[in-house]
Amino acid sequence: MKNGYGKVSSDRYSGEKMKKIKKLGIVTGIAFLGAGLIGILKKSDSIYKNDKSQQNPMEGKKVRFIEKTEEDENADGVRGHLEIIGSVDIKNSFYDKYIKRIFDIVISFCGMIVLSPVLIGLCIAIFIDDPGPVLFVQKRIGRNKRYFKLHKFRSMKMSTPHDKPTHMLENPEQYITRVGKFIRAHSLDELPQIWDIFIGNMSVIGPRPALWNQDLLTAERDKYGANNVNPGLTGWAQINGRDELEIPEKARLDGEYVKRQSLFFDIKCFLGTITSVLKSDGVVEGGTGEINRKTEQVEK
């Protein structure tokens, strides 16, 4: 017998379900806001402010790379060290100091809320695939060469060397987990850096943060002022070669970004990143300088 009760009941159930979803969204938003405020208050921990032994002696200094074959090989695969040649006088533009920061806060906050189900799902998948911490924390170089703690989803096994770039590992594929291979190919391992953006250690767009011991890259970027802005989740170099670029070319592109930095250019980089991620362009395990190596192989 059709008396319409079934439809009323169904509509009531849908309405109650929507209310629960809205409540969950509000609770999630409040939780992230609270966590964000705590994070901002505790930002000193993320930049080693309370641990002088972990601070960069090159912070605020202009440097050059001095090659020394008798020294240990650094994270760039070269031997040598940095030498201070002067001080850096940073003059950030109005856009970089205010407009871009507002843009970063809004995008990162919305990202944490909208992507929360994805973030939780990835945490579960990573732990099931290889039990251990789901986050990977690493010391990186931020604005003005200040060290900060960068966060990523762990994509490699617990036995992987900690401060060694993927391209310097012997057969890096052996260290990458099954879930790790997927999230690296689609850049999902970088999602926790939304938090680093929210608390101000990074920006959505900018040069990718170098490892603390990538001396050559640091010196090359100094030539173009690319160490004087916040590092980014993605950037101009990322959509123009990514892992395939040699260090001097990567630094040059980072410098080009700094020179052209504007809202329009940031939007261009952001849209270009979406295209690159969907195509997995430039992702080469162990692939720094892969473009040149491919050319050399063809010539041979």
Short mmCIF file of C-alpha atoms in Angstrom, two decimals, residues 41-273:
data_model
loop_
_atom_site.label_atom_id
_atom_site.label_comp_id
_atom_site.label_asym_id
_atom_site.label_seq_id
_atom_site.Cartn_x
_atom_site.Cartn_y
_atom_site.Cartn_z
CA LEU A 41 52.31 28.90 19.07
CA LYS A 42 54.80 26.02 18.94
CA LYS A 43 56.41 27.07 15.67
CA SER A 44 59.71 27.58 17.51
CA ASP A 45 59.97 23.78 17.75
CA SER A 46 59.65 23.42 13.98
CA ILE A 47 62.53 25.79 13.25
CA TYR A 48 64.93 24.49 15.94
CA LYS A 49 64.70 27.81 17.78
CA ASN A 50 65.17 26.04 21.10
CA ASP A 51 68.06 23.88 19.88
CA LYS A 52 71.07 25.93 18.79
CA SER A 53 73.01 22.81 17.78
CA GLN A 54 70.46 22.24 14.99
CA GLN A 55 70.48 25.80 13.64
CA ASN A 56 72.17 26.68 10.36
CA PRO A 57 75.43 28.66 10.78
CA MET A 58 74.89 29.90 7.21
CA GLU A 59 71.51 31.48 8.00
CA GLY A 60 71.38 35.03 6.69
CA LYS A 61 74.69 34.63 4.85
CA LYS A 62 75.54 34.60 1.15
CA VAL A 63 77.58 31.52 0.25
CA ARG A 64 79.51 29.81 -2.52
CA PHE A 65 80.49 26.19 -2.96
CA ILE A 66 84.16 25.25 -2.65
CA GLU A 67 84.97 21.90 -4.24
CA LYS A 68 87.36 19.72 -2.23
CA THR A 69 87.92 16.18 -3.50
CA GLU A 70 89.34 15.03 -0.16
CA GLU A 71 86.12 15.90 1.73
CA ASP A 72 83.09 13.65 2.24
CA GLU A 73 80.46 13.49 -0.48
CA ASN A 74 77.39 15.58 0.33
CA ALA A 75 73.74 15.07 -0.57
CA ASP A 76 74.30 16.51 -4.05
CA GLY A 77 76.88 13.82 -4.84
CA VAL A 78 79.81 16.25 -4.86
CA ARG A 79 82.70 16.82 -2.46
CA GLY A 80 83.30 20.17 -0.87
CA HIS A 81 81.79 22.73 1.49
CA LEU A 82 80.08 26.10 1.69
CA GLU A 83 82.03 29.28 2.30
CA ILE A 84 80.48 32.54 3.55
CA ILE A 85 81.13 35.45 1.19
CA GLY A 86 78.81 38.06 2.66
CA SER A 87 75.44 38.82 4.26
CA VAL A 88 72.03 38.72 2.64
CA ASP A 89 69.80 41.80 2.72
CA ILE A 90 66.31 40.46 2.08
CA LYS A 91 63.70 42.91 0.88
CA ASN A 92 60.46 41.03 0.46
CA SER A 93 57.80 42.54 -1.78
CA PHE A 94 54.35 43.55 -0.52
CA TYR A 95 52.91 40.61 -2.43
CA ASP A 96 55.32 38.09 -0.87
CA LYS A 97 54.93 39.46 2.64
CA TYR A 98 51.17 39.93 2.84
CA ILE A 99 49.06 38.79 -0.12
CA LYS A 100 50.89 35.51 -0.64
CA ARG A 101 50.81 34.71 3.08
CA ILE A 102 47.03 35.21 3.19
CA PHE A 103 46.73 33.01 0.10
CA ASP A 104 48.86 30.32 1.79
CA ILE A 105 46.80 30.35 5.00
CA VAL A 106 43.46 30.11 3.20
CA ILE A 107 44.57 27.38 0.78
CA SER A 108 46.30 25.27 3.44
CA PHE A 109 43.44 25.56 5.95
CA CYS A 110 40.82 24.61 3.34
CA GLY A 111 43.10 21.83 2.11
CA MET A 112 43.40 20.28 5.56
CA ILE A 113 39.62 20.19 5.95
CA VAL A 114 38.68 19.04 2.44
CA LEU A 115 41.45 16.44 2.24
CA SER A 116 41.05 15.09 5.78
CA PRO A 117 39.39 11.81 4.60
CA VAL A 118 42.23 11.28 2.08
CA LEU A 119 44.88 12.05 4.71
CA ILE A 120 43.33 9.58 7.16
CA GLY A 121 43.02 6.90 4.46
CA LEU A 122 46.66 7.29 3.45
CA CYS A 123 47.79 7.05 7.08
CA ILE A 124 45.98 3.73 7.44
CA ALA A 125 47.32 2.37 4.12
CA ILE A 126 50.93 3.34 4.93
CA PHE A 127 50.82 1.71 8.37
CA ILE A 128 49.27 -1.52 7.06
CA ASP A 129 51.82 -1.75 4.23
CA ASP A 130 54.86 -1.16 6.47
CA PRO A 131 54.19 -0.73 10.23
CA GLY A 132 55.89 2.30 11.70
CA PRO A 133 55.48 6.09 11.77
CA VAL A 134 53.28 7.29 8.92
CA LEU A 135 55.02 10.66 8.81
CA PHE A 136 58.60 11.28 7.75
CA VAL A 137 60.25 14.33 9.32
CA GLN A 138 63.38 15.76 7.78
CA LYS A 139 65.57 18.83 8.28
CA ARG A 140 65.31 21.14 5.28
CA ILE A 141 66.45 24.63 4.28
CA GLY A 142 63.79 27.33 4.48
CA ARG A 143 63.69 31.08 3.91
CA ASN A 144 67.05 32.77 4.37
CA LYS A 145 68.65 29.31 4.85
CA ARG A 146 66.89 28.72 8.16
CA TYR A 147 66.50 25.03 8.98
CA PHE A 148 62.98 23.72 9.57
CA LYS A 149 61.23 20.38 9.99
CA LEU A 150 59.54 19.25 6.79
CA HIS A 151 56.76 16.64 6.96
CA LYS A 152 55.98 13.99 4.36
CA PHE A 153 54.06 10.74 4.27
CA ARG A 154 56.59 7.94 4.66
CA SER A 155 56.96 6.19 1.31
CA MET A 156 60.09 4.19 2.06
CA LYS A 157 60.95 1.36 4.43
CA MET A 158 62.12 2.04 7.96
CA SER A 159 65.61 0.77 7.05
CA THR A 160 66.19 3.52 4.44
CA PRO A 161 69.13 5.93 5.11
CA HIS A 162 67.58 9.10 6.58
CA ASP A 163 69.45 12.06 5.10
CA LYS A 164 70.35 10.64 1.72
CA PRO A 165 68.42 11.82 -1.38
CA THR A 166 66.68 9.12 -3.39
CA HIS A 167 68.96 9.69 -6.41
CA MET A 168 72.01 8.79 -4.29
CA LEU A 169 70.65 5.47 -3.05
CA GLU A 170 71.87 2.30 -4.73
CA ASN A 171 68.79 0.80 -6.39
CA PRO A 172 66.26 3.11 -4.64
CA GLU A 173 63.35 0.90 -5.76
CA GLN A 174 64.31 -1.67 -3.12
CA TYR A 175 63.48 0.80 -0.34
CA ILE A 176 60.14 2.06 -1.65
CA THR A 177 57.02 0.40 -0.23
CA ARG A 178 54.06 -0.64 -2.36
CA VAL A 179 51.92 2.22 -1.10
CA GLY A 180 54.97 4.47 -1.31
CA LYS A 181 55.37 3.82 -5.01
CA PHE A 182 51.81 4.96 -5.64
CA ILE A 183 51.86 8.06 -3.45
CA ARG A 184 55.25 9.20 -4.84
CA ALA A 185 54.08 8.79 -8.43
CA HIS A 186 51.07 11.01 -7.69
CA SER A 187 52.89 13.36 -5.26
CA LEU A 188 50.55 12.37 -2.42
CA ASP A 189 53.54 11.94 -0.10
CA GLU A 190 53.87 15.74 -0.08
CA LEU A 191 50.38 16.39 1.35
CA PRO A 192 51.49 16.75 5.02
CA GLN A 193 53.40 19.84 3.92
CA ILE A 194 50.03 21.59 3.91
CA TRP A 195 50.69 21.84 7.65
CA ASP A 196 54.14 23.36 7.05
CA ILE A 197 52.47 25.94 4.82
CA PHE A 198 49.82 26.74 7.41
CA ILE A 199 52.33 27.51 10.16
CA GLY A 200 54.48 29.62 7.81
CA ASN A 201 57.57 27.51 7.12
CA MET A 202 56.57 26.98 3.49
CA SER A 203 54.35 28.44 0.77
CA VAL A 204 52.09 26.75 -1.75
CA ILE A 205 54.37 27.97 -4.55
CA GLY A 206 58.14 28.38 -4.31
CA PRO A 207 61.46 26.55 -4.78
CA ARG A 208 61.33 23.04 -3.37
CA PRO A 209 63.08 22.97 0.05
CA ALA A 210 66.60 21.57 -0.21
CA LEU A 211 68.03 19.04 2.22
CA TRP A 212 70.18 20.65 4.90
CA ASN A 213 73.29 19.06 3.33
CA GLN A 214 72.61 19.91 -0.33
CA ASP A 215 75.46 22.42 -0.40
CA LEU A 216 75.78 22.72 -4.16
CA LEU A 217 72.08 23.40 -4.69
CA THR A 218 72.13 25.95 -1.85
CA ALA A 219 75.08 27.80 -3.39
CA GLU A 220 73.58 27.73 -6.90
CA ARG A 221 70.30 29.14 -5.61
CA ASP A 222 72.16 31.95 -3.87
CA LYS A 223 73.26 33.20 -7.28
CA TYR A 224 69.62 33.96 -8.09
CA GLY A 225 68.26 34.93 -4.66
CA ALA A 226 66.19 31.73 -4.57
CA ASN A 227 67.03 31.08 -0.92
CA ASN A 228 65.43 34.36 0.13
CA VAL A 229 61.80 33.24 -0.20
CA ASN A 230 59.76 30.55 1.47
CA PRO A 231 60.24 27.13 -0.13
CA GLY A 232 57.13 25.74 -1.78
CA LEU A 233 55.00 22.65 -2.06
CA THR A 234 55.49 23.06 -5.79
CA GLY A 235 57.20 25.57 -8.03
CA TRP A 236 58.37 26.68 -11.45
CA ALA A 237 61.19 24.11 -11.58
CA GLN A 238 58.74 21.38 -10.56
CA ILE A 239 56.60 21.86 -13.66
CA ASN A 240 59.61 22.23 -15.95
CA GLY A 241 61.45 19.01 -15.33
CA ARG A 242 61.30 18.15 -11.64
CA ASP A 243 63.61 15.17 -10.88
CA GLU A 244 65.04 15.25 -14.38
CA LEU A 245 66.78 18.61 -13.99
CA GLU A 246 70.46 19.12 -13.28
CA ILE A 247 71.17 21.25 -10.18
CA PRO A 248 72.34 24.42 -12.04
CA GLU A 249 69.24 24.38 -14.25
CA LYS A 250 66.94 23.73 -11.29
CA ALA A 251 68.50 26.68 -9.43
CA ARG A 252 68.15 28.91 -12.51
CA LEU A 253 64.44 28.11 -12.78
CA ASP A 254 64.00 28.75 -9.06
CA GLY A 255 65.64 32.13 -9.58
CA GLU A 256 63.34 32.85 -12.51
CA TYR A 257 60.38 32.17 -10.24
CA VAL A 258 61.65 34.64 -7.63
CA LYS A 259 62.13 37.30 -10.32
CA ARG A 260 58.65 36.78 -11.79
CA GLN A 261 56.82 36.17 -8.50
CA SER A 262 53.24 37.49 -8.61
CA LEU A 263 49.69 36.30 -8.08
CA PHE A 264 49.29 35.56 -11.79
CA PHE A 265 52.55 33.58 -11.94
CA ASP A 266 51.69 31.63 -8.76
CA ILE A 267 48.33 30.66 -10.28
CA LYS A 268 50.15 29.58 -13.46
CA CYS A 269 52.49 27.36 -11.41
CA PHE A 270 49.56 25.96 -9.42
CA LEU A 271 47.59 25.00 -12.54
CA GLY A 272 50.74 23.64 -14.16
CA THR A 273 51.34 21.44 -11.13
#
